[in-house]
Backbone as numpy.savetxt, mean C-alpha at the origin, in Angstrom:
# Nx Ny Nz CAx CAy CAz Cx Cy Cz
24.03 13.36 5.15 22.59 13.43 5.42 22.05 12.10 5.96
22.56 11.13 5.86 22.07 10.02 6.27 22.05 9.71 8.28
22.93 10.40 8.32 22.55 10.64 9.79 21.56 11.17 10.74
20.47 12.01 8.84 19.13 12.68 9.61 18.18 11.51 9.77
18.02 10.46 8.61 17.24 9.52 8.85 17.42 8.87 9.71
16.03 8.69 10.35 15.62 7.40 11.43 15.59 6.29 11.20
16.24 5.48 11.85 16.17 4.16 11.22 14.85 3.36 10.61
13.55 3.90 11.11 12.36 3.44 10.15 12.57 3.92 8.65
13.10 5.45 8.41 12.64 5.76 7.42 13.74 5.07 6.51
15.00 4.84 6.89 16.24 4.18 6.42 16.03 2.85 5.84
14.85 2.22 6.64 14.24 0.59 6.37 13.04 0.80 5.21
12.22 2.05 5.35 11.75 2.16 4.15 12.37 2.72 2.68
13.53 3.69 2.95 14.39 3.69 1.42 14.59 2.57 0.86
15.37 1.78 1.79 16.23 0.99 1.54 14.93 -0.20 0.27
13.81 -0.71 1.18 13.15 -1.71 0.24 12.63 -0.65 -0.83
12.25 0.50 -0.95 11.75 1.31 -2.00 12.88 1.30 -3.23
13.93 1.32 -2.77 15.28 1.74 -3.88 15.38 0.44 -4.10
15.33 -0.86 -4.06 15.31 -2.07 -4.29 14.14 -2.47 -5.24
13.22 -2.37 -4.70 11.92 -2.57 -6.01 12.22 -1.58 -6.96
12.65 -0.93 -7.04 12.56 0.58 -8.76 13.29 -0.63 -9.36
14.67 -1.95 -9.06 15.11 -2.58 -9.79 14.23 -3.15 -10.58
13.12 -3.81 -10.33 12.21 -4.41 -11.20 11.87 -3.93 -12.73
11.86 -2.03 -11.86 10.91 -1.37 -13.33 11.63 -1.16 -14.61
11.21 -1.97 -15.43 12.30 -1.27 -17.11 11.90 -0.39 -17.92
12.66 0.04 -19.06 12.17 1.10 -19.65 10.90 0.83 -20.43
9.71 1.35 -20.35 8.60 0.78 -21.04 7.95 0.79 -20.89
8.14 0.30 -18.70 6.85 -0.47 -18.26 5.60 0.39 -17.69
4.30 -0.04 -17.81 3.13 0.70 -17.41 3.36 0.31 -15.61
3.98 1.28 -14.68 3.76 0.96 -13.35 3.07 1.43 -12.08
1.89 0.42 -11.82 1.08 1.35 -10.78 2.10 2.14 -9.33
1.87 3.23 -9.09 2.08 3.51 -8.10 1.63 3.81 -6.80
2.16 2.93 -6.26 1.24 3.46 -4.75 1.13 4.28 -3.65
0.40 4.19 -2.89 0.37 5.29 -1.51 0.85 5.16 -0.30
1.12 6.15 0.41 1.82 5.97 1.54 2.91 6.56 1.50
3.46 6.64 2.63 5.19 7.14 3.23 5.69 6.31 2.60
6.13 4.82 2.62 6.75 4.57 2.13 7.04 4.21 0.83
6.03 4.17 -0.34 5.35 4.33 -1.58 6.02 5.37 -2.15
6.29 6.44 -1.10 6.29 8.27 -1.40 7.71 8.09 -1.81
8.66 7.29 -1.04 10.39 6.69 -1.23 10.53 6.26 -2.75
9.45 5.65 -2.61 9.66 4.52 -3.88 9.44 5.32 -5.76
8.47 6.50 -5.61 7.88 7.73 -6.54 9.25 8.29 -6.34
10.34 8.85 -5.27 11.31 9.61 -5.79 12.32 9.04 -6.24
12.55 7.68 -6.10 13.38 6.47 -6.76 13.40 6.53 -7.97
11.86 6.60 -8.44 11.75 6.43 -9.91 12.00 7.76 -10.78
11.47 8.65 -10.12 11.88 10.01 -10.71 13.25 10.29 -11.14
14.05 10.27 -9.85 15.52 10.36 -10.06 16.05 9.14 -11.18
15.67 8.17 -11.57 16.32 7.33 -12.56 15.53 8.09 -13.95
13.99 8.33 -14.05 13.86 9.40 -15.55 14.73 10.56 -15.12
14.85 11.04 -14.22 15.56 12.65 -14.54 17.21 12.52 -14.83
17.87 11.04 -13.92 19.23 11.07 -14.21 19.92 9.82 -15.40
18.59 8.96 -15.90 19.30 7.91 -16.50 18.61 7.52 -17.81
17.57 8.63 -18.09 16.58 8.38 -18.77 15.48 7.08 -18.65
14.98 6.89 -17.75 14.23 6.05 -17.69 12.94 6.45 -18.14
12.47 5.78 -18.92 10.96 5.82 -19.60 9.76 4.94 -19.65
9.03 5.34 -18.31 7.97 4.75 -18.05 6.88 5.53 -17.72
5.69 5.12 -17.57 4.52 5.29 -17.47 3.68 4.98 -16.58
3.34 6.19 -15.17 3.00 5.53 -14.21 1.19 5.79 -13.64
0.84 4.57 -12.95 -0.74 4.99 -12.96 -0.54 5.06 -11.38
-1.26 6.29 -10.59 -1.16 7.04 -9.08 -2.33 5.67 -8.61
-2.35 5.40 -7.77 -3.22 5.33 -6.50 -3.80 6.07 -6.17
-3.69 7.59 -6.17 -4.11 8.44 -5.18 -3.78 10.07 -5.81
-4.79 10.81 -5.36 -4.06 12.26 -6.11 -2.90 12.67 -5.49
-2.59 12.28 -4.37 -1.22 12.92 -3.29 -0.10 12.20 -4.89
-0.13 10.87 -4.67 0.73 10.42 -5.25 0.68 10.74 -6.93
-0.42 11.05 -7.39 -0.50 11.54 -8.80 0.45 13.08 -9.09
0.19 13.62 -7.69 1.06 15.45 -7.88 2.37 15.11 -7.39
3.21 13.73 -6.70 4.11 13.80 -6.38 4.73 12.99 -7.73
4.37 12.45 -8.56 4.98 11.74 -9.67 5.06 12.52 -10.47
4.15 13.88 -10.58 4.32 14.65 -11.69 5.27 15.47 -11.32
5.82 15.44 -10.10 6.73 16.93 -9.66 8.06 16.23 -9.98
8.07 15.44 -9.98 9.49 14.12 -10.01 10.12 14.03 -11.57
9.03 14.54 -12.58 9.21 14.11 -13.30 8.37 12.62 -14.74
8.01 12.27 -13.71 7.18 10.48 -13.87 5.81 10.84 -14.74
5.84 10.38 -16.44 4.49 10.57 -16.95 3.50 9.93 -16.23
2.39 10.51 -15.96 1.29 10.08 -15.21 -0.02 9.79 -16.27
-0.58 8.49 -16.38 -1.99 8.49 -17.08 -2.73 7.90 -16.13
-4.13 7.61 -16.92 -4.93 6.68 -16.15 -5.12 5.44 -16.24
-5.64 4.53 -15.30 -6.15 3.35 -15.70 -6.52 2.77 -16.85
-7.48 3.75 -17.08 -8.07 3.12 -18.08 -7.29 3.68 -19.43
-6.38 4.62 -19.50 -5.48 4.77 -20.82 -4.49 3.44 -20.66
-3.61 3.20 -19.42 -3.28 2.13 -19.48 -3.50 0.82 -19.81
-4.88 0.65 -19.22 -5.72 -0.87 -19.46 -5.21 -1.91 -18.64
-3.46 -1.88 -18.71 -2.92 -3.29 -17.93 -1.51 -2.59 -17.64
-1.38 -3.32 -16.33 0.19 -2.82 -16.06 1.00 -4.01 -15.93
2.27 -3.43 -16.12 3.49 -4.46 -15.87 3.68 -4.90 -14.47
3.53 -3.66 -13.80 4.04 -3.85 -11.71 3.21 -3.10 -11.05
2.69 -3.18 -10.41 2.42 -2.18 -9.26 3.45 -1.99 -8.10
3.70 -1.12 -7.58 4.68 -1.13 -6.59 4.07 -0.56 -5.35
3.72 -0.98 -4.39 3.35 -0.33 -3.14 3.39 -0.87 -1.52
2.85 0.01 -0.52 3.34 -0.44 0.44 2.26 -1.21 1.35
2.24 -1.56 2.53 1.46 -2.01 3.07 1.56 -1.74 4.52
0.12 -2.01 5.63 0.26 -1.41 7.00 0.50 -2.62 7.77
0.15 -4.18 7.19 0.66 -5.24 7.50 0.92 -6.29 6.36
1.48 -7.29 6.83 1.59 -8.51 5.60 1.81 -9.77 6.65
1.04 -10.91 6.19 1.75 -12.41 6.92 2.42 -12.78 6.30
2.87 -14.09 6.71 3.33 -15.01 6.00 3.50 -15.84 4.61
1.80 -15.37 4.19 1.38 -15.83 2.63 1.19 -14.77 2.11
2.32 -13.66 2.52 2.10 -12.22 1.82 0.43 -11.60 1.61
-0.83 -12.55 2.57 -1.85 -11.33 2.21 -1.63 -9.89 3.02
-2.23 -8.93 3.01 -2.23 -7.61 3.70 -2.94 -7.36 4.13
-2.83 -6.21 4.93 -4.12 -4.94 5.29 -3.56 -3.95 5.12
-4.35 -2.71 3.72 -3.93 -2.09 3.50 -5.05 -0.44 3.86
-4.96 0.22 3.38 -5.67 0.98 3.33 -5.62 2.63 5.11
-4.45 2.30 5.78 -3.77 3.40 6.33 -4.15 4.43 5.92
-3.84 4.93 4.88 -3.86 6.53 3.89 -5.08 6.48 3.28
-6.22 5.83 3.52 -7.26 5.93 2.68 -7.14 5.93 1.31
-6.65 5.01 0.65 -6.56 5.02 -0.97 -6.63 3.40 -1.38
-7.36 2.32 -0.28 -7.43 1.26 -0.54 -7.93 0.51 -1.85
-8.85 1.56 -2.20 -9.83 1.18 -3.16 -9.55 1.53 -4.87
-8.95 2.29 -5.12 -7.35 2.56 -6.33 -6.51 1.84 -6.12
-6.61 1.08 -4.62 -4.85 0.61 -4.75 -5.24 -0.61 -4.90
-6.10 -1.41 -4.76 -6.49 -2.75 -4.92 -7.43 -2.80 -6.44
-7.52 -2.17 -6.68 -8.10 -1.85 -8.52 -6.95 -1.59 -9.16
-5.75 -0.99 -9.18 -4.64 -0.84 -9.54 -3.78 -2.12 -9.55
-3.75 -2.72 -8.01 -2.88 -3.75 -8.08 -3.68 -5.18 -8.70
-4.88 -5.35 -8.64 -5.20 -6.27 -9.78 -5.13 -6.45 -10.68
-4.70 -5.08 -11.40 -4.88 -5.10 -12.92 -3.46 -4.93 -13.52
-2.40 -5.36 -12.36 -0.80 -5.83 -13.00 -0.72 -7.35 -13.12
0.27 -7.31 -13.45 0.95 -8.73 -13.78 2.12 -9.04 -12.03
1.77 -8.37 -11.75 2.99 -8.53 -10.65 2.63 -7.40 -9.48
2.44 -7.50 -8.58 2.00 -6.80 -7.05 3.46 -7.16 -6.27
4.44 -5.81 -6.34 5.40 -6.00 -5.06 5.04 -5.14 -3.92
5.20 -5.21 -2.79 4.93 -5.00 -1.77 6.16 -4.48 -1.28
6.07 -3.11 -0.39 7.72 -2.73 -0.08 7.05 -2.45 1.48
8.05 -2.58 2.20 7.74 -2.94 3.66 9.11 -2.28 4.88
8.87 -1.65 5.60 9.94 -1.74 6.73 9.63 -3.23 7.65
10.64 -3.68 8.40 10.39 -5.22 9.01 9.45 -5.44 10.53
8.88 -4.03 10.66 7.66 -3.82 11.44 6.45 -4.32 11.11
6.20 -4.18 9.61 5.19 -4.62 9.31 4.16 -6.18 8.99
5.72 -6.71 9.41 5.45 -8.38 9.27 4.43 -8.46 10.25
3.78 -9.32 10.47 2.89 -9.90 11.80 2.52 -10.95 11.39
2.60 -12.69 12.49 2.23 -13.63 12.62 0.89 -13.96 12.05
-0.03 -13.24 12.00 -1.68 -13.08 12.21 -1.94 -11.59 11.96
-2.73 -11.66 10.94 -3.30 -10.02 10.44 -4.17 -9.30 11.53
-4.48 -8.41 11.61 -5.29 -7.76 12.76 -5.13 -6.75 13.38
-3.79 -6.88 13.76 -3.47 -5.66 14.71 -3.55 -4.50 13.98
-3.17 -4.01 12.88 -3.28 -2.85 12.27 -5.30 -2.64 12.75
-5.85 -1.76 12.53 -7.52 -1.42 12.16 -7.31 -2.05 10.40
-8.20 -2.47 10.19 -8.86 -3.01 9.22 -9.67 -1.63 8.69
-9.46 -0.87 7.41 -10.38 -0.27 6.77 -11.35 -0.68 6.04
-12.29 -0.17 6.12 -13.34 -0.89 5.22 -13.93 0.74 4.23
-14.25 0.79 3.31 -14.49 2.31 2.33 -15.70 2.20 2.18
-17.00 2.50 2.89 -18.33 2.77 2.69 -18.87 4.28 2.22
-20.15 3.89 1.53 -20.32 5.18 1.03 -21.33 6.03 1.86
-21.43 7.20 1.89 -21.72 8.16 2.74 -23.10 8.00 3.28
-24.10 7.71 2.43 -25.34 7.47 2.17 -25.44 5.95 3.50
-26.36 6.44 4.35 -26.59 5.57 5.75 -25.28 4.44 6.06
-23.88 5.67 6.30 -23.01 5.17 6.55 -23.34 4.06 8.25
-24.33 4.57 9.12 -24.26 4.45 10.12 -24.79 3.17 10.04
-26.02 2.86 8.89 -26.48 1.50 9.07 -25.75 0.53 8.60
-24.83 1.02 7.30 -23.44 0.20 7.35 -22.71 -0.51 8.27
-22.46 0.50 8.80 -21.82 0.32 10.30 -22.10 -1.06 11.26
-23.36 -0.50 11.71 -24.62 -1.71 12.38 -24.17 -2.60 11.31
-24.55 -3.41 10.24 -24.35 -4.41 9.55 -22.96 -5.18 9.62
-22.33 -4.54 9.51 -20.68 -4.99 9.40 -20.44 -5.26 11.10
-20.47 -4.91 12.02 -20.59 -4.94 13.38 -21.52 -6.13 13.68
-22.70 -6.68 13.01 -23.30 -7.94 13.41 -22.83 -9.02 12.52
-22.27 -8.60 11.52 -21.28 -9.74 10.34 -20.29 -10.00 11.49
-19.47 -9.61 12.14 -18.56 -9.51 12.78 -18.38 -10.22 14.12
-19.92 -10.88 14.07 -20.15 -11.95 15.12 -19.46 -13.20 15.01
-19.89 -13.22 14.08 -20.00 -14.74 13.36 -18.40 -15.05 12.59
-17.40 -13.74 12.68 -16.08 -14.08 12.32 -15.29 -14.38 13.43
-14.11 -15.19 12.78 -12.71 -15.69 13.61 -11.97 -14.51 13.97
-12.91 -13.35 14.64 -11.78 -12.29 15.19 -11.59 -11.91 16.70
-10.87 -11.51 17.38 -10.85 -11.23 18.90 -11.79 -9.73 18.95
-11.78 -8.78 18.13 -12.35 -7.22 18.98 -12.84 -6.98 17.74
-14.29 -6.47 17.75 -15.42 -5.90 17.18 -15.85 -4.04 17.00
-14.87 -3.61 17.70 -14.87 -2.21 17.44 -15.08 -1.20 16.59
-15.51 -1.05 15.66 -15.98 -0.02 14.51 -15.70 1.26 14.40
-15.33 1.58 14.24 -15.06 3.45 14.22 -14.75 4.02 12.94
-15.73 5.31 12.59 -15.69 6.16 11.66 -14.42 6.90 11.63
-13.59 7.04 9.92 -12.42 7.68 10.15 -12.55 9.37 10.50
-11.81 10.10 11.19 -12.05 11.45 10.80 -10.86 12.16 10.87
-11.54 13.50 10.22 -10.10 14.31 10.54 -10.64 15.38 11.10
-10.08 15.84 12.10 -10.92 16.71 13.05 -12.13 16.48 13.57
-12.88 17.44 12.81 -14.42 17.36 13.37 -15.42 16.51 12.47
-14.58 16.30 11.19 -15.58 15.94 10.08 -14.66 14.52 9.25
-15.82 13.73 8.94 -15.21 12.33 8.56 -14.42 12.73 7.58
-13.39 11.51 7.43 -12.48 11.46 6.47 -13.12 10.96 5.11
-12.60 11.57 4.12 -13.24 11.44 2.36 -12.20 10.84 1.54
-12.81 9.73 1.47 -11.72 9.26 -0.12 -11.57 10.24 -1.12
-10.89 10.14 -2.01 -10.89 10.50 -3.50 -12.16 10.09 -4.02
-12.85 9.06 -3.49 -13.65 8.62 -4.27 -15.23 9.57 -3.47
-14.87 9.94 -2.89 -15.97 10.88 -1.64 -16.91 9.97 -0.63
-15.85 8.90 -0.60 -16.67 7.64 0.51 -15.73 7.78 2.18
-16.56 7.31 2.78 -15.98 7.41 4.17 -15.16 6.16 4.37
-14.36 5.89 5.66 -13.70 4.67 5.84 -14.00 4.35 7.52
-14.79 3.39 7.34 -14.75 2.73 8.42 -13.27 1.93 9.20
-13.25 1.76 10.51 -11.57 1.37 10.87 -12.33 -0.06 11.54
-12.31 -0.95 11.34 -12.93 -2.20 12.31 -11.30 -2.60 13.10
-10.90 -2.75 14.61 -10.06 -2.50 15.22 -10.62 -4.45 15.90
-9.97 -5.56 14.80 -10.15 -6.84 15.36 -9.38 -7.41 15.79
-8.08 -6.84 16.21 -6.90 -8.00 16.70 -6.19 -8.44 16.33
-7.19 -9.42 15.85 -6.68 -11.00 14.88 -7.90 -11.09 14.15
-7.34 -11.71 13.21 -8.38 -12.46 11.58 -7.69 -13.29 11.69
-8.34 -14.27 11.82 -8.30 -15.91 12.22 -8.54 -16.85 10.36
-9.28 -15.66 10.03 -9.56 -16.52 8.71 -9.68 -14.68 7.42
-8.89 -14.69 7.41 -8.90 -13.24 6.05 -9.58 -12.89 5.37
-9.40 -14.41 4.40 -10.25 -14.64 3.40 -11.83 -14.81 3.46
-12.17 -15.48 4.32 -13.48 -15.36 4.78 -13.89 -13.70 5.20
-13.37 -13.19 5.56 -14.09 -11.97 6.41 -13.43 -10.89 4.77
-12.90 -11.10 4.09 -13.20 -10.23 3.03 -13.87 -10.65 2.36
-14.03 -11.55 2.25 -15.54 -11.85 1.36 -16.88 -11.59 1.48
-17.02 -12.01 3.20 -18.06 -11.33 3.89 -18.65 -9.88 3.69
-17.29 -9.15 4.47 -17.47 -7.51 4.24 -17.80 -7.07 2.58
-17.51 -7.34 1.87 -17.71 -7.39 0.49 -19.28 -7.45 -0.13
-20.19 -8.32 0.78 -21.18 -9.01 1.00 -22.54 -7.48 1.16
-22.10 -6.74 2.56 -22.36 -6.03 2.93 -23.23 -4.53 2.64
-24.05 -4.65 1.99 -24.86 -2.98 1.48 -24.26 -2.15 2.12
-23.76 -1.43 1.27 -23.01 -0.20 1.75 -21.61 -0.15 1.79
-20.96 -0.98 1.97 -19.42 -1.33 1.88 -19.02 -1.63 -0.10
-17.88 -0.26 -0.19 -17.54 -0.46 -1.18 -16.43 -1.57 -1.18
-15.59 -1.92 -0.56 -14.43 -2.65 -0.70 -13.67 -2.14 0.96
-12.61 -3.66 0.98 -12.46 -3.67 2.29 -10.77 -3.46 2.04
-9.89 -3.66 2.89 -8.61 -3.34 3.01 -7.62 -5.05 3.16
-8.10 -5.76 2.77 -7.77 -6.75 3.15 -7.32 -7.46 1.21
-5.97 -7.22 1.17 -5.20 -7.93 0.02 -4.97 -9.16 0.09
-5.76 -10.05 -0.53 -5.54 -11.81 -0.19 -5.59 -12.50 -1.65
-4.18 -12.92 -2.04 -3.89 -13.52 -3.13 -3.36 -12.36 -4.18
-3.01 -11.77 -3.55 -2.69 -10.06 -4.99 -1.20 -10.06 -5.10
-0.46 -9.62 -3.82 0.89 -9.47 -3.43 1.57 -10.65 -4.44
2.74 -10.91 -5.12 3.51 -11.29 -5.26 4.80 -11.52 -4.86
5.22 -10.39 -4.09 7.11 -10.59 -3.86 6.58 -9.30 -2.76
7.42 -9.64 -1.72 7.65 -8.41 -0.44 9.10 -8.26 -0.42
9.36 -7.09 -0.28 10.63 -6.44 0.10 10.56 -5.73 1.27
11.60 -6.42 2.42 11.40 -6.13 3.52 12.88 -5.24 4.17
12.84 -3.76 3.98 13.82 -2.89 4.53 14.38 -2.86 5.73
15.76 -3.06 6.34 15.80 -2.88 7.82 16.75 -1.61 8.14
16.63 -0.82 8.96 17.42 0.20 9.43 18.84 0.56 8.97
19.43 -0.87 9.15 21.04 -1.29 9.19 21.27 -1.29 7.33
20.05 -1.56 6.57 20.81 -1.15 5.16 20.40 -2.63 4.59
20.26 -3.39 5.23 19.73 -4.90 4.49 18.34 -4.89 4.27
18.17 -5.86 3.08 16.83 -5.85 2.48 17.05 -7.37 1.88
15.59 -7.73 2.44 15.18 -9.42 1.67 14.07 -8.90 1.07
13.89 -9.79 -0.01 13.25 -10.00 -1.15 12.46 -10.94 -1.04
11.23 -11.64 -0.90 10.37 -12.97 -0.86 9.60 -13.10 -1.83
9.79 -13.60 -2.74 8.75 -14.32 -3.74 7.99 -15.50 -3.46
6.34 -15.00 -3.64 5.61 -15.88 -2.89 5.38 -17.31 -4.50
5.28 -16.95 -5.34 5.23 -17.84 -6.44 6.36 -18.91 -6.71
7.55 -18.17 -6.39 8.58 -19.00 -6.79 9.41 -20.05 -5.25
8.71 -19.24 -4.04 9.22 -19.56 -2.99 10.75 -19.48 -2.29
11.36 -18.58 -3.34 12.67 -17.99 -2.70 12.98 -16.77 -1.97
14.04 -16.61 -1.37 13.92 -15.38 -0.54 15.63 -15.40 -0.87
15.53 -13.57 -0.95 16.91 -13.25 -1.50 17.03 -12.02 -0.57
18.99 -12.55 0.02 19.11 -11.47 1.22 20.32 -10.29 0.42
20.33 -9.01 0.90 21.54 -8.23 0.75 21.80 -7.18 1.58
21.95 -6.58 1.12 22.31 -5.09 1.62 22.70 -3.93 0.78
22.45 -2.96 0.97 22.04 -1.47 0.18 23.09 -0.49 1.02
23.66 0.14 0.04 24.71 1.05 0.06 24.32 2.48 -0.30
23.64 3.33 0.58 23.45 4.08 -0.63 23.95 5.55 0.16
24.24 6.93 -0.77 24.47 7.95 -0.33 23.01 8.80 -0.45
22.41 9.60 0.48 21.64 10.56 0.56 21.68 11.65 -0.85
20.77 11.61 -1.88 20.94 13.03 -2.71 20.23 14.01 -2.02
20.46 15.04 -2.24 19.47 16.52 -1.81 18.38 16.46 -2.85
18.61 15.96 -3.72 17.36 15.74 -5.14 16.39 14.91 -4.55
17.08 13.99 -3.84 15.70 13.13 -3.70 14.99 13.19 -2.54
15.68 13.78 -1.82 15.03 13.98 0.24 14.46 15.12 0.06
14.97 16.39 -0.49 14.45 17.56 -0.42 12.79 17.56 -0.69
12.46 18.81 0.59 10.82 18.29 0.41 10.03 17.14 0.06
10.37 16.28 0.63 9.43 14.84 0.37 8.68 14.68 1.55
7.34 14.90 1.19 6.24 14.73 1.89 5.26 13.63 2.24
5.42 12.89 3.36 4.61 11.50 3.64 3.07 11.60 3.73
């Protein structure tokens, strides 16, 4: 079966099956959203269903809340949890000082409430997602429905006065009708290029009436795991400043590919 995977999705097993090493029996671990997140939920399943592993995981997202429960993976909440050991999730970019831009799948706003409230934020990545300078991905921003448009206008004249190349704004949708968080807020896409300065412009947007929270992870991430096609995976710890290289061996189960939905 490994001959069905594409080498993207091969670069995302590969760092997903690498971070489950972290998780021990015990631990409270956020889980996150996304395709490649989705790798990382059947990782963990298959170790409770084949090795007894016993942990306790808090979703990001309802996709990922019904895919942890189908796996196997006890699911609570936040707030039964209180504090986690790891969060594990993915990202749509990362630099150099491991900040991100997250928020692709619309679940930015669980996933950055989730990943604050661990002791440890790993980041699992195919080696696409690196970039010199944050930007190129759209930047989500999660505003609430209520005069989304003057939102809009506001964040668009904030947007003067930042270190970015393109000012573009656009409402998310799906079809004909905007896209809805879990939380029943819309997501703005600001499409800037480059962020010249991160930290500044999440603070800003933050600033903003009407903007619940922005997509921009700065100072959260701890360690990136970066998957490549060919089966190798580095490891970067931003605290300790080491980077650890290998490579991943693995055989395809039908347990774990079957029906897995991004």
């Amino acid at each position: 079966m490994t001959g069905e995977l594409s080498p993207i999705d091969k670069a995302k097993f590969v760092a997903a099956k690498r971070a489950v090493d972290f998780v021990e029996d015990g631990m409270r671990v956020g889980l996150g959203t996304g395709s490649t997140a989705a790798w990382m939920v059947r990782c963990l399943g298959e170790l409770v269903r084949d090795e007894g592993l016993k942990i306790k995981g808090v979703p990001t997202s309802t996709r990922t809340a019904a895919l942890a429960r189908d796996v196997g993976i006890e699911v609570i909440s936040l707030d039964e949890a209180r504090w986690l050991d790891v969060t594990i999730d993915g990202a749509d970019e990362f630099d150099g000082d491991l900040n991100l831009i997250k928020g692709g799948g619309g679940a930015l706003l669980q996933e950055k409430i989730v990943a604050t409230a661990s002791d440890q934020m790993i980041v699992i990545a195919d080696v696409g997602k690196e970039v010199e300078t944050l930007g190129a991905f759209p930047l989500p921003v999660e505003v609430i429905p209520f005069g989304w448009q003057t939102t809009k206008a506001l964040v668009e004249e904030m947007l003067i006065s930042m270190d970015v190349l393109g000012r573009n704004t656009t409402l998310r949708m799906i079809g004909d009708h905007p896209f809805v968080t879990d939380e029943g807020n819309h997501i703005l896409d600001l499409h800037l290029s480059r962020i010249g300065n991160p930290r500044q412009v999440a603070m800003v947007l933050n600033q903003v009436p009407g903007v619940v929270e922005n997509g921009l992870f700065i100072d959260i991430c701890d360690t990136v795991i970066i998957g490549y096609g060919d089966g190798r995976v580095q490891v970067r710890d931003i605290n300790d400043g080491t980077v650890e290289n290998g490579r991943l061996d693995f055989a395809e189960s039908d347990n774990l590919f079957t029906d897995l939905t991004e």
